[in-house]
mmCIF file of C-alpha atoms in Angstrom:
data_model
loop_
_atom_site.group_PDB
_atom_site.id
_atom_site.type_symbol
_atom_site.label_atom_id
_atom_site.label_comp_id
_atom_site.label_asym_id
_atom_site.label_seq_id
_atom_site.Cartn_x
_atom_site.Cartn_y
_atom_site.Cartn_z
ATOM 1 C CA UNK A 1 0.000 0.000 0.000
ATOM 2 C CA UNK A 2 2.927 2.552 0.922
ATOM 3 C CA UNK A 3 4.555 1.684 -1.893
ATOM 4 C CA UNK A 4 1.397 2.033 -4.348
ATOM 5 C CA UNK A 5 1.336 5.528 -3.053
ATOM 6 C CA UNK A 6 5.136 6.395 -3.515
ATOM 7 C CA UNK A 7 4.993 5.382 -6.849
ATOM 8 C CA UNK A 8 1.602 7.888 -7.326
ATOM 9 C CA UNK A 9 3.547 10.407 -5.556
ATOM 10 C CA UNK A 10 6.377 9.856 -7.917
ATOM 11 C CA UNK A 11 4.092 9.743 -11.233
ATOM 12 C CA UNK A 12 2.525 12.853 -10.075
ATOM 13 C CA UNK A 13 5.966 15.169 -9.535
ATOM 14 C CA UNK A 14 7.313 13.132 -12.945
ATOM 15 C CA UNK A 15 4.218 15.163 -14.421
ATOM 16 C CA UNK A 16 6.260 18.500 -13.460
ATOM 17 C CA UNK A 17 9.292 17.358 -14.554
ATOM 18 C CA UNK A 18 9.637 19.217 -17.559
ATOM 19 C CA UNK A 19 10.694 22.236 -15.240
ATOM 20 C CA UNK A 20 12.469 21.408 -12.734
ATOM 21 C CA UNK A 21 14.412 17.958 -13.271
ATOM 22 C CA UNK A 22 17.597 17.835 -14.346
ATOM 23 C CA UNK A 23 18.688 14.369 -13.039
ATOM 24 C CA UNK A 24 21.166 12.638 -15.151
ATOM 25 C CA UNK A 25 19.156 9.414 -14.535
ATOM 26 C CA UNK A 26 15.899 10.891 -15.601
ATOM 27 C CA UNK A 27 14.413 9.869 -18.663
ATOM 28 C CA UNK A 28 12.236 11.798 -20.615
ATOM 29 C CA UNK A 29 8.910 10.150 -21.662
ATOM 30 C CA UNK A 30 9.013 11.612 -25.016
ATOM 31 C CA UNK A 31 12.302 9.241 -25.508
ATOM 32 C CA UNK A 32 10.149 6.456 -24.638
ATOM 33 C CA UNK A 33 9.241 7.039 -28.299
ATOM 34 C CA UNK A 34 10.610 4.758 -30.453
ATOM 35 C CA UNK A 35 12.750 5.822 -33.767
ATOM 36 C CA UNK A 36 10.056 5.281 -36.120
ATOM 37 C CA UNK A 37 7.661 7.179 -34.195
ATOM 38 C CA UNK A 38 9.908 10.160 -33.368
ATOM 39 C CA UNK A 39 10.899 10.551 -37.158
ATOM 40 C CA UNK A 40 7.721 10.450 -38.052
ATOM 41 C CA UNK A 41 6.664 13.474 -35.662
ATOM 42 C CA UNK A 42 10.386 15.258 -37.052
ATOM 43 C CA UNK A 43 8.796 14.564 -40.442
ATOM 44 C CA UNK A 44 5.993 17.342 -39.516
ATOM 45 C CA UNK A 45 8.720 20.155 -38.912
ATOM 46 C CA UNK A 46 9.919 22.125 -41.832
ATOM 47 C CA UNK A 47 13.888 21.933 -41.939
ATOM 48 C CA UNK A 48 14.097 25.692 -40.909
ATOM 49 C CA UNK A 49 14.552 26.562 -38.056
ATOM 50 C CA UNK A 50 12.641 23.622 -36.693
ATOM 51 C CA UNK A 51 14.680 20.550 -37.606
ATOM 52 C CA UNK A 52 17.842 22.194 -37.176
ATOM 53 C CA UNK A 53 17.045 23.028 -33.701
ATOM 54 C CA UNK A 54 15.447 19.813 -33.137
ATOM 55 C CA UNK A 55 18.843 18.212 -33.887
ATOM 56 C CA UNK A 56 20.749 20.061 -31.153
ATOM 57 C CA UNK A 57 18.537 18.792 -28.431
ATOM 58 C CA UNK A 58 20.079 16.052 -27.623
ATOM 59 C CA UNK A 59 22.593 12.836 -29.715
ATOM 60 C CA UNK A 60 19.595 10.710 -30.227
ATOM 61 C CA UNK A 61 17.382 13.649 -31.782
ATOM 62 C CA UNK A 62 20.644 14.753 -33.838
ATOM 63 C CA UNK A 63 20.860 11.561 -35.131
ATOM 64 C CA UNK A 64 17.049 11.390 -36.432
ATOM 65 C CA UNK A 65 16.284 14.802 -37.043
ATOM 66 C CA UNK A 66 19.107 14.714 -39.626
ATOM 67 C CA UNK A 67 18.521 11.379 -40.749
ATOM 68 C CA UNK A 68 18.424 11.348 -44.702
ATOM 69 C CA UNK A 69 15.285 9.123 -44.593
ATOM 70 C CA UNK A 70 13.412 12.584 -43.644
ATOM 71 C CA UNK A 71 14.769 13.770 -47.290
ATOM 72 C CA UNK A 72 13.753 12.472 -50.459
ATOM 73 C CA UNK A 73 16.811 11.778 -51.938
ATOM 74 C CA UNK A 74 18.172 12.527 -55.558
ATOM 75 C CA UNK A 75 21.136 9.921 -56.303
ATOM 76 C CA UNK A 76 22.410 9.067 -59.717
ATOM 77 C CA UNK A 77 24.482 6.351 -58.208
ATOM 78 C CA UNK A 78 22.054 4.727 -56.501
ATOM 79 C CA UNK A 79 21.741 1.284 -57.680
ATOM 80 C CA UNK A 80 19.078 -0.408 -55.354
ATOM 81 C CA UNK A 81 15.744 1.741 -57.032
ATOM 82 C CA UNK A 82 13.321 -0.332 -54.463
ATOM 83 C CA UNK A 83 14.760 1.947 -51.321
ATOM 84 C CA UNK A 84 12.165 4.274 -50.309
ATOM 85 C CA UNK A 85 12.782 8.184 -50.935
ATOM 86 C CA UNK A 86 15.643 7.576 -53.630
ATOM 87 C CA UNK A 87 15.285 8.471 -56.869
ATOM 88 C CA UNK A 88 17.971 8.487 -59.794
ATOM 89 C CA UNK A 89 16.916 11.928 -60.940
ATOM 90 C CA UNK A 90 15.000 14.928 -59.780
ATOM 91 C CA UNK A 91 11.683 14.193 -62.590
ATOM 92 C CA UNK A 92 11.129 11.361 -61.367
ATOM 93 C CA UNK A 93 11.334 12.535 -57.424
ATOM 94 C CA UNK A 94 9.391 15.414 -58.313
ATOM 95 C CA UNK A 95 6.672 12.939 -59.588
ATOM 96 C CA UNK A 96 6.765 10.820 -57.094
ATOM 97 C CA UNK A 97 5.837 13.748 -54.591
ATOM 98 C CA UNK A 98 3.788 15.696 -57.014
ATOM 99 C CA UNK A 99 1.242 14.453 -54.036
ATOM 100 C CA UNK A 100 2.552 16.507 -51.653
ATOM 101 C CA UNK A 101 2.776 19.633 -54.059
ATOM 102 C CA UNK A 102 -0.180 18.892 -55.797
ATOM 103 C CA UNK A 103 0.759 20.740 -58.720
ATOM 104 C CA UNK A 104 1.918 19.568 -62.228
ATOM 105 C CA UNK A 105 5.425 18.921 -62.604
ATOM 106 C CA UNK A 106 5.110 20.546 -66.311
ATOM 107 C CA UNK A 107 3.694 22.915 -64.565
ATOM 108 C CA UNK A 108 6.101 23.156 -61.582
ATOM 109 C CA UNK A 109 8.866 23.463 -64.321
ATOM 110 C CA UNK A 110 7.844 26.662 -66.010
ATOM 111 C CA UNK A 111 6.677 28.741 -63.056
ATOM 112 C CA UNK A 112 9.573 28.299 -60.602
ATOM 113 C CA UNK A 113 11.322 31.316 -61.186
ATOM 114 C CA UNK A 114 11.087 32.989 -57.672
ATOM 115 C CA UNK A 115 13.695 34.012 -54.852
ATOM 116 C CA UNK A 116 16.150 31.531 -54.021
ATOM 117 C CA UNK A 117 17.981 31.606 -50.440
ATOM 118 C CA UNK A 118 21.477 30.040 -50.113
ATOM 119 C CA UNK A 119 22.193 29.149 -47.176
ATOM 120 C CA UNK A 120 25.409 27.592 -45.883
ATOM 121 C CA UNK A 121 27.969 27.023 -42.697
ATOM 122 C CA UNK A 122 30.861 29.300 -41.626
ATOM 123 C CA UNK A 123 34.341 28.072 -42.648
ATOM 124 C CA UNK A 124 36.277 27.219 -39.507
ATOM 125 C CA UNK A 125 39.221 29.359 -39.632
ATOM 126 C CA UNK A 126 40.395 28.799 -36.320
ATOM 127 C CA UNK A 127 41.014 24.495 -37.095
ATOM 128 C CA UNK A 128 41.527 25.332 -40.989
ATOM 129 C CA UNK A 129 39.404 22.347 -41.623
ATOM 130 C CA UNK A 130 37.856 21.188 -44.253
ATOM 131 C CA UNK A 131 34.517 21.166 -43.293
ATOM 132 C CA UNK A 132 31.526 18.962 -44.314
ATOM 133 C CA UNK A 133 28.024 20.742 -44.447
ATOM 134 C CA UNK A 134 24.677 21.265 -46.190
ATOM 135 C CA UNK A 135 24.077 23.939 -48.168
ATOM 136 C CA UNK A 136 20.425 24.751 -48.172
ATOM 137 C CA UNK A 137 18.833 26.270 -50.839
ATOM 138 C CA UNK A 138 15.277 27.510 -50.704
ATOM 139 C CA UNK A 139 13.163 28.190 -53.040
ATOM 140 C CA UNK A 140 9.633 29.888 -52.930
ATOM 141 C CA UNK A 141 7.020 30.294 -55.691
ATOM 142 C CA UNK A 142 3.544 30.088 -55.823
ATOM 143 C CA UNK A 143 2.033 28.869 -52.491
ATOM 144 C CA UNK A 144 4.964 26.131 -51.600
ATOM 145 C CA UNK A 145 8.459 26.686 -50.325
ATOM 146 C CA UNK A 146 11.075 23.859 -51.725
ATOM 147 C CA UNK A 147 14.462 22.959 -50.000
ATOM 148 C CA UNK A 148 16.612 21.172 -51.703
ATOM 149 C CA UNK A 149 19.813 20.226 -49.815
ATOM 150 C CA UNK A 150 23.253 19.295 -51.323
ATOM 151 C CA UNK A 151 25.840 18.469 -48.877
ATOM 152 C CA UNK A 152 29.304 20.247 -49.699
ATOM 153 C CA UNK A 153 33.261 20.111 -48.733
ATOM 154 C CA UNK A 154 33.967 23.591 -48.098
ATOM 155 C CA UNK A 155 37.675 24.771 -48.525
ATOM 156 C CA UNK A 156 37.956 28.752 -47.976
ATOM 157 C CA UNK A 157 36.935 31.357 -45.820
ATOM 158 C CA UNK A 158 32.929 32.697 -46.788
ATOM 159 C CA UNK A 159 32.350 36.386 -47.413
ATOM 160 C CA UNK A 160 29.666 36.495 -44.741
ATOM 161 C CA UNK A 161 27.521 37.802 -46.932
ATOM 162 C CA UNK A 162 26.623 34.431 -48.366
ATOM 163 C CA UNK A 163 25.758 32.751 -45.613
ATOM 164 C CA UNK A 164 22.420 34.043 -46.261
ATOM 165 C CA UNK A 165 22.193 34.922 -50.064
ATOM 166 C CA UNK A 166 19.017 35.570 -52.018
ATOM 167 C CA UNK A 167 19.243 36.418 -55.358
ATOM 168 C CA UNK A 168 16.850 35.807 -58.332
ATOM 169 C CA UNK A 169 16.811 32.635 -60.523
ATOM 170 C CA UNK A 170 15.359 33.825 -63.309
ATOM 171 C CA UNK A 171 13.251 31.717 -65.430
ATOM 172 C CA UNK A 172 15.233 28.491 -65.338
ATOM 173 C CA UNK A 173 14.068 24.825 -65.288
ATOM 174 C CA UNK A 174 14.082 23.243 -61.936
ATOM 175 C CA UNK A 175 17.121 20.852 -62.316
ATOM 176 C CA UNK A 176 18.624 24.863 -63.560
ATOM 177 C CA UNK A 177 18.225 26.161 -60.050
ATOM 178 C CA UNK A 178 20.130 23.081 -58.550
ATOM 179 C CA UNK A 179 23.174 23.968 -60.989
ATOM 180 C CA UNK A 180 22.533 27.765 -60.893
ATOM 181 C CA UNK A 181 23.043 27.869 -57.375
ATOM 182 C CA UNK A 182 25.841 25.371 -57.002
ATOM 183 C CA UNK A 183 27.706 26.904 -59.718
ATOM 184 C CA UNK A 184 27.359 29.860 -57.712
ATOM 185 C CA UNK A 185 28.271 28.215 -54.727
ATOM 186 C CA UNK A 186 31.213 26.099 -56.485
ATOM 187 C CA UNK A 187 33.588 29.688 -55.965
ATOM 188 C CA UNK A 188 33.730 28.728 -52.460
ATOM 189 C CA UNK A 189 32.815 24.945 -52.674
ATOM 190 C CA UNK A 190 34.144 21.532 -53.267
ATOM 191 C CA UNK A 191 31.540 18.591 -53.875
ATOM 192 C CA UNK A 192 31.470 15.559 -51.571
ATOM 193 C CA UNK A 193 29.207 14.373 -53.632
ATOM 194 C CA UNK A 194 26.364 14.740 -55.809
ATOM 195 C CA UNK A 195 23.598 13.676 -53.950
ATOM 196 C CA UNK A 196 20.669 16.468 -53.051
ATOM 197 C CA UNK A 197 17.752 15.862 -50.667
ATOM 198 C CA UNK A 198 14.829 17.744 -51.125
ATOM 199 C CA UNK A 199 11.710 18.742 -49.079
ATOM 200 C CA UNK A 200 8.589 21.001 -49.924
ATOM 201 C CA UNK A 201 5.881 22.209 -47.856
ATOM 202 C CA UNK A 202 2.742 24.903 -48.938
ATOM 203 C CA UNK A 203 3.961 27.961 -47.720
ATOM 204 C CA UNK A 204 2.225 29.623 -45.025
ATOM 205 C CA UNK B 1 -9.450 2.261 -45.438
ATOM 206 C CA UNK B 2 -11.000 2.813 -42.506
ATOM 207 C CA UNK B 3 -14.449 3.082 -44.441
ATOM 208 C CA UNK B 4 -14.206 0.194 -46.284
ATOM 209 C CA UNK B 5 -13.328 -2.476 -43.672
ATOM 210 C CA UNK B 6 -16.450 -0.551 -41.180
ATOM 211 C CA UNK B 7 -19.184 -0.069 -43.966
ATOM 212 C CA UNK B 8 -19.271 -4.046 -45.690
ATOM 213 C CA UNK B 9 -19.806 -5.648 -42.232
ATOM 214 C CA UNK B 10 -21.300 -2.938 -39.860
ATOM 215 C CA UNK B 11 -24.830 -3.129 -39.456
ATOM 216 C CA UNK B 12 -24.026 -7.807 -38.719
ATOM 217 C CA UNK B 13 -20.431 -6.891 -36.923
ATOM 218 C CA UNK B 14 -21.293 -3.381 -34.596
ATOM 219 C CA UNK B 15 -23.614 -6.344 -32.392
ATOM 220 C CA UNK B 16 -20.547 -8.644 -31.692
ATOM 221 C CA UNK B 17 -18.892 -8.253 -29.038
ATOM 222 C CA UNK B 18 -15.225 -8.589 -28.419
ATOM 223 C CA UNK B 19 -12.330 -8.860 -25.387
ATOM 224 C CA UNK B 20 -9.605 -7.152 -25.100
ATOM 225 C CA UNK B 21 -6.790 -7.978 -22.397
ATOM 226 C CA UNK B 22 -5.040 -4.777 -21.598
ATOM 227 C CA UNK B 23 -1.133 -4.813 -19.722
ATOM 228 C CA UNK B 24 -2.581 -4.679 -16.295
ATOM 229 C CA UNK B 25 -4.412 -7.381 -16.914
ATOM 230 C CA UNK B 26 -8.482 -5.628 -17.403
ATOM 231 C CA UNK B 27 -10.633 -7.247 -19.700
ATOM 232 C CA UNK B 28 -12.537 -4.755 -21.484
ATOM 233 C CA UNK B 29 -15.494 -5.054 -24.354
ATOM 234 C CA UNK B 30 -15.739 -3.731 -27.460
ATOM 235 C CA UNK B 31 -17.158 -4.059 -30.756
ATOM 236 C CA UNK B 32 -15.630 -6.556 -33.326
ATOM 237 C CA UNK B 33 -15.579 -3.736 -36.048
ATOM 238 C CA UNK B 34 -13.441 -1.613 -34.216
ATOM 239 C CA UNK B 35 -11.666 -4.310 -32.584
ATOM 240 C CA UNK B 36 -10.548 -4.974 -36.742
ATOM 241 C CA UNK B 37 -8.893 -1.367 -36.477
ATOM 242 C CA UNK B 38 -6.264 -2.913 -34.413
ATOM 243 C CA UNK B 39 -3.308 -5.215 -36.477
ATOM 244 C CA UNK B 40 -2.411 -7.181 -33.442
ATOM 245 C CA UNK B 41 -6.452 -7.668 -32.574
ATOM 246 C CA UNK B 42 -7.069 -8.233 -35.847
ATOM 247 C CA UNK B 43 -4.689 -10.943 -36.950
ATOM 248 C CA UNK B 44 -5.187 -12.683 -33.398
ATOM 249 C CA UNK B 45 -8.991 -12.912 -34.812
ATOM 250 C CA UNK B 46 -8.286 -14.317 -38.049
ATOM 251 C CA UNK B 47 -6.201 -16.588 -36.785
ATOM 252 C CA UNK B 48 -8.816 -17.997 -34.200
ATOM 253 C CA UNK B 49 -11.315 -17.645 -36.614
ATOM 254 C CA UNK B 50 -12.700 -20.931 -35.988
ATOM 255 C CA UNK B 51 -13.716 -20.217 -33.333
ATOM 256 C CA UNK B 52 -17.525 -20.275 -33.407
ATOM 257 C CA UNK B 53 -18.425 -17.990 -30.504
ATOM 258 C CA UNK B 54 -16.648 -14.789 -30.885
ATOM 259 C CA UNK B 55 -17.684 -13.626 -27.378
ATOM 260 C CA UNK B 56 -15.444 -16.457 -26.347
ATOM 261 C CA UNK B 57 -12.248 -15.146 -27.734
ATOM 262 C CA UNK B 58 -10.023 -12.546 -25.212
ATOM 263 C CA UNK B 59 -7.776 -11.171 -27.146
ATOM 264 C CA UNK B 60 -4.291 -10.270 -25.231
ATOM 265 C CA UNK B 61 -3.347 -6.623 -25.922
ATOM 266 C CA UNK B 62 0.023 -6.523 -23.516
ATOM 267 C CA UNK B 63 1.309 -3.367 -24.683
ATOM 268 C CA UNK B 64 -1.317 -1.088 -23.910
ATOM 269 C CA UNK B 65 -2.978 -0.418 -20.288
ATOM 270 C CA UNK B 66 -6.272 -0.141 -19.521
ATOM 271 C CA UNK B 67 -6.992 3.762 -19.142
ATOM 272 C CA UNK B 68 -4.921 4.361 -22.563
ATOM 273 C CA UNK B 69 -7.246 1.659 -24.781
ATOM 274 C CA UNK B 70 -10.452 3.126 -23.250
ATOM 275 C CA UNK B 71 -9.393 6.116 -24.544
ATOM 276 C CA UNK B 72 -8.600 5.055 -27.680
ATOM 277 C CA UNK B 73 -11.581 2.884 -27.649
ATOM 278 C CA UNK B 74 -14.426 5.902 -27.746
ATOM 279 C CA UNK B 75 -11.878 7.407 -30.530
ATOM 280 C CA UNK B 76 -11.655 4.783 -33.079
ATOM 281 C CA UNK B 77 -15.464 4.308 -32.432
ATOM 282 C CA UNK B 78 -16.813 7.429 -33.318
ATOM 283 C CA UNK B 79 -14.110 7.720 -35.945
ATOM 284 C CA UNK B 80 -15.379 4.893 -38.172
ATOM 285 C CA UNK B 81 -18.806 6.257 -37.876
ATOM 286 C CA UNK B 82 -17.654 9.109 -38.960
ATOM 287 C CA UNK B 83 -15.910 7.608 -41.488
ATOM 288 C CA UNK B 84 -18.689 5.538 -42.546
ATOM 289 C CA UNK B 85 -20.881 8.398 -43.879
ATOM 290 C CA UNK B 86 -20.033 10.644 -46.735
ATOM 291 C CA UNK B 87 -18.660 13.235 -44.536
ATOM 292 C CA UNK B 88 -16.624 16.284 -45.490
ATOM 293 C CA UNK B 89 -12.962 15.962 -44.167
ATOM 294 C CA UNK B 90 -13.477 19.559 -42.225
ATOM 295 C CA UNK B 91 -15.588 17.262 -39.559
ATOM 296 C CA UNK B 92 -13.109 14.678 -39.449
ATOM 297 C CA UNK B 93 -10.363 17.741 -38.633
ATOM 298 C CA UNK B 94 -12.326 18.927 -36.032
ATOM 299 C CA UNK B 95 -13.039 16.263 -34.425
ATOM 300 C CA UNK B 96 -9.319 15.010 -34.561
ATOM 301 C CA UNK B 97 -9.119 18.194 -33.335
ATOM 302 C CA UNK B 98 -11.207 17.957 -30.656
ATOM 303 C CA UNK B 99 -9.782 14.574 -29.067
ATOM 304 C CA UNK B 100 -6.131 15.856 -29.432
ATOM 305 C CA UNK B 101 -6.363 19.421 -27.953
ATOM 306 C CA UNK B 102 -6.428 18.653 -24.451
ATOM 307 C CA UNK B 103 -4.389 16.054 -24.180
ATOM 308 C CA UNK B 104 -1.412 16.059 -21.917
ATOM 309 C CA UNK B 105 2.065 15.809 -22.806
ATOM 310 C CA UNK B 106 2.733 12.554 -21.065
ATOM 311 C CA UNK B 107 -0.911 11.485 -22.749
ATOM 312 C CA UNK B 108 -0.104 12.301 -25.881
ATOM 313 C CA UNK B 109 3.113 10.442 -26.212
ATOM 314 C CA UNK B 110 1.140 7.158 -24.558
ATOM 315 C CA UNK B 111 -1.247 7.349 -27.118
ATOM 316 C CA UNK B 112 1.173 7.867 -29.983
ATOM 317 C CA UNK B 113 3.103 4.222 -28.359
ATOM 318 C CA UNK B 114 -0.062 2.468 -28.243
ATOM 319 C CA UNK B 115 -1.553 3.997 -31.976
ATOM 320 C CA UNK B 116 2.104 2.852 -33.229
ATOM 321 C CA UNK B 117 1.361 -1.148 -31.763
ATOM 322 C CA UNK B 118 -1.716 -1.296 -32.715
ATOM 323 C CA UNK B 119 -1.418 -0.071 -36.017
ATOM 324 C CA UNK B 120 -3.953 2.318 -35.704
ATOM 325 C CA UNK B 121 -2.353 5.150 -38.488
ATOM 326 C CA UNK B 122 -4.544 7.451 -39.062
ATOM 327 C CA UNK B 123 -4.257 8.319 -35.199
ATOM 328 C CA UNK B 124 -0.388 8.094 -35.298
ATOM 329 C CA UNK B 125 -0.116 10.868 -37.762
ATOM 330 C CA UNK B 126 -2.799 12.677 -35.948
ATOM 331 C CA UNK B 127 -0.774 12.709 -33.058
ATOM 332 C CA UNK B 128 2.210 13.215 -34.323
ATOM 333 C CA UNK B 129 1.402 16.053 -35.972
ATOM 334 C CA UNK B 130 0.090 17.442 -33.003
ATOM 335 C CA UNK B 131 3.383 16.728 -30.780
ATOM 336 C CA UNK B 132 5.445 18.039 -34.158
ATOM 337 C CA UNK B 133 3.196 21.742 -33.320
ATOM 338 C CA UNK B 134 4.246 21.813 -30.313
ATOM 339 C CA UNK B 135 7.667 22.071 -30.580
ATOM 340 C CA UNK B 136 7.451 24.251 -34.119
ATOM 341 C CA UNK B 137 9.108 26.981 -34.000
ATOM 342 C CA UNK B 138 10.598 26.915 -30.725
ATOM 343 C CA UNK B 139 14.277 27.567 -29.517
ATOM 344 C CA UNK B 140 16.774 24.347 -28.262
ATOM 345 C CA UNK B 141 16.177 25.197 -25.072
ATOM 346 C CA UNK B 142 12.778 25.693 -24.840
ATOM 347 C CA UNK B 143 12.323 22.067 -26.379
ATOM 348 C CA UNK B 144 14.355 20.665 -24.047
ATOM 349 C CA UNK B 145 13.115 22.408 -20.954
ATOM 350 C CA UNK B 146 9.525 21.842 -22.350
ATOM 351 C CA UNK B 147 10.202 17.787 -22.577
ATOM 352 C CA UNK B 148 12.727 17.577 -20.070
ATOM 353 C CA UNK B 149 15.130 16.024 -21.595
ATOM 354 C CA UNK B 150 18.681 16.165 -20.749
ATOM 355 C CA UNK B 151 21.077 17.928 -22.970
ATOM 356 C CA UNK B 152 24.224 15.413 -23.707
ATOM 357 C CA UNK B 153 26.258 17.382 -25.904
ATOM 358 C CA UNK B 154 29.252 18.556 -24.684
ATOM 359 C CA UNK B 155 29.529 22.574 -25.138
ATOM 360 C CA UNK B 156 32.317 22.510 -27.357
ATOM 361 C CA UNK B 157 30.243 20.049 -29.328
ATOM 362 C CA UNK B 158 27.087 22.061 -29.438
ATOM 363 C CA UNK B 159 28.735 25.406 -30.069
ATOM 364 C CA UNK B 160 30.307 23.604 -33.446
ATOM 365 C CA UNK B 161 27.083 22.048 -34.520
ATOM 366 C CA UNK B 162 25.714 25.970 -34.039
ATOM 367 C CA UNK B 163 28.561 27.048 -35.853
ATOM 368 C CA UNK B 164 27.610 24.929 -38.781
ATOM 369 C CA UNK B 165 24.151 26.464 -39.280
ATOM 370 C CA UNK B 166 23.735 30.134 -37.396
ATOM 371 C CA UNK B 167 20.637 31.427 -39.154
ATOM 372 C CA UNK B 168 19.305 28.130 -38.419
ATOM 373 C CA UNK B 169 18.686 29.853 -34.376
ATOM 374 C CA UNK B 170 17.221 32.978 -35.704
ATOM 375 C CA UNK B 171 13.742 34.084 -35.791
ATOM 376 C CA UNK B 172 12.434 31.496 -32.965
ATOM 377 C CA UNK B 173 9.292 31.927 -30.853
ATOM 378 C CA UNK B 174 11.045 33.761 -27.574
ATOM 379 C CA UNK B 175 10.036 30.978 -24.483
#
């Protein structure tokens, strides 16, 4: 009976822990989650500034949040085609989540021509490393915002003014923008690879 | 989905009555039709199926306590007859809505375990949804303070990852 109500007692201040514990031992019950069910919530957020701050909560979250299974994923080496989110180009991506855009790809094609954001790290000059990192790139036109993510090698120092770039696109084709902007970017960047993520959401 | 499997076999099915065995061990009753919106339920019925009395058949549920299945009971209920009738999605919204809006933190991450083992997905997303608003747009610490969880990154860690992304800290909701 005593201990029936100690562990009441307990549930009940475990109920206010969110402000006041900061046990090591505690465990939150939002980690009770499992992966699955944790990505899916992440896969609600839009990548700025929500899953970037998600992933700086804690390892676990960093891990998820950034996991490239929240992505669809553009690959042209990608052999296995049956892996969910990969795609060999960025047509047939693009189809595959015309769902989520509901819009035409044909469509899509001829009216993105809006603002597009760059958006990249800060070169480490005090470790002079080469540093791994995503560049973001954001694009906005009608009512959706796309981000399309290509991870990069930088080697020199950024004019800080391009951490945050926005400059116009023009009327370019959507695989344009991708090679617009990391032409651009190419000045200042060396690719790891050639593998882009993209995610879209209407815009607010 | 949901329609379909409620619809061909309500008016013969809504009389039936199943049991469910929750964790801590209470038995409680509930229709066979929505009974059939839960995988594990559901494939422990089909493969008992003959089985002539239905009302015989408890089926064991030990993931999921009591007071979180008779909330998800009521839910899935009124959510296939909902589902059953030509209704515009706006009512389905709202009542999602509804059922989500005061739920607890603590609650709400119960019921997304439970919707996740029992397969129930058009809760899951529901729900995670909701948990995914209720972190939007907030700062690192305010997420962690808000969920309690404990911050393991060292500083010299966390003050690279930040240096990797700064405008991605900008703009937040202040706490």
């Amino acid at each position: 009976m005593e201990d029936e109500e100690k562990i009441n007692s307990e549930r009940s201040t475990k109920r206010f822990k969110s402000k006041t514990m900061k046990n090591n031992s505690f465990i939150a019950p939002i980690n009770n989650l499992d992966d699955g069910c944790l990505m899916h919530v992440f896969s609600f957020l839009s990548p700025i500034p929500d899953r970037y701050n998600t992933a700086l909560v804690c390892h676990r979250w960093n891990y998820l949040a950034c996991h490239p299974r929240l992505w669809l994923r553009v690959d042209q080496s990608v052999k296995d085609l049956s892996e969910p989110g990969v795609f060999p180009d960025l047509k047939t991506a693009v189809s595959v989540a015309r769902f989520v855009m509901s819009v035409e790809v044909s469509f899509l094609m001829k009216q993105l021509s809006s603002v597009l954001e760059v958006r990249t790290g800060r070169y480490n000059k005090s470790s002079h490393k080469m540093n791994n990192c995503d560049v973001l790139l954001v694009a906005l036109f009608q009512d959706l915002v796309i981000y399309f993510k290509v991870e990069l090698f930088y080697t020199k120092p950024l004019p800080l003014d391009l951490v945050i770039q926005k400059y116009e696109v023009g009327s370019s084709k959507m695989t344009g923008i991708i090679s617009q902007a990391t032409k651009f970017a190419m000045q200042y960047f060396v690719f790891s690879n050639k593998i882009c993520y993209f995610y879209t959401k209407p815009q607010k | 989905m949901a329609s379909s499997s409620s619809s061909s076999s309500c008016s013969s099915s809504s009389e039936k009555k199943i049991t469910l065995k929750s964790s801590d061990g209470e038995a409680l009753n509930v229709e066979k039709n929505v009974a059939l919106e839960f995988e594990p339920a559901k494939g422990f019925l089909e493969d008992n199926s003959e089985e002539a009395d239905d009302e015989a058949i408890v089926v064991p549920l030990p993931n999921v306590s009591a007071a979180v299945l008779s909330e998800l009971i009521p839910y899935v209920k009124q959510r296939l007859e909902l589902s059953a009738k030509p209704v515009q999605k706006k009512l389905i919204k709202a009542f999602d809505d509804q059922f989500t809006r005061h739920l607890s933190d603590d609650k709400l991450g119960e019921l997304m375990l439970a919707a996740n083992y029992l397969g129930v997905n058009y809760l899951l997303d529901v729900l995670c949804d909701v948990t995914a608003d209720r972190i939007k747009n907030k700062s690192v610490e305010y997420v962690r303070e808000f969920l309690g969880i404990q911050n393991d990154f060292t500083p010299e860690e966390e003050a690279e990852l930040r240096a990797q992304c700064p405008w991605a800290f900008e703009g937040v909701d202040q706490d």
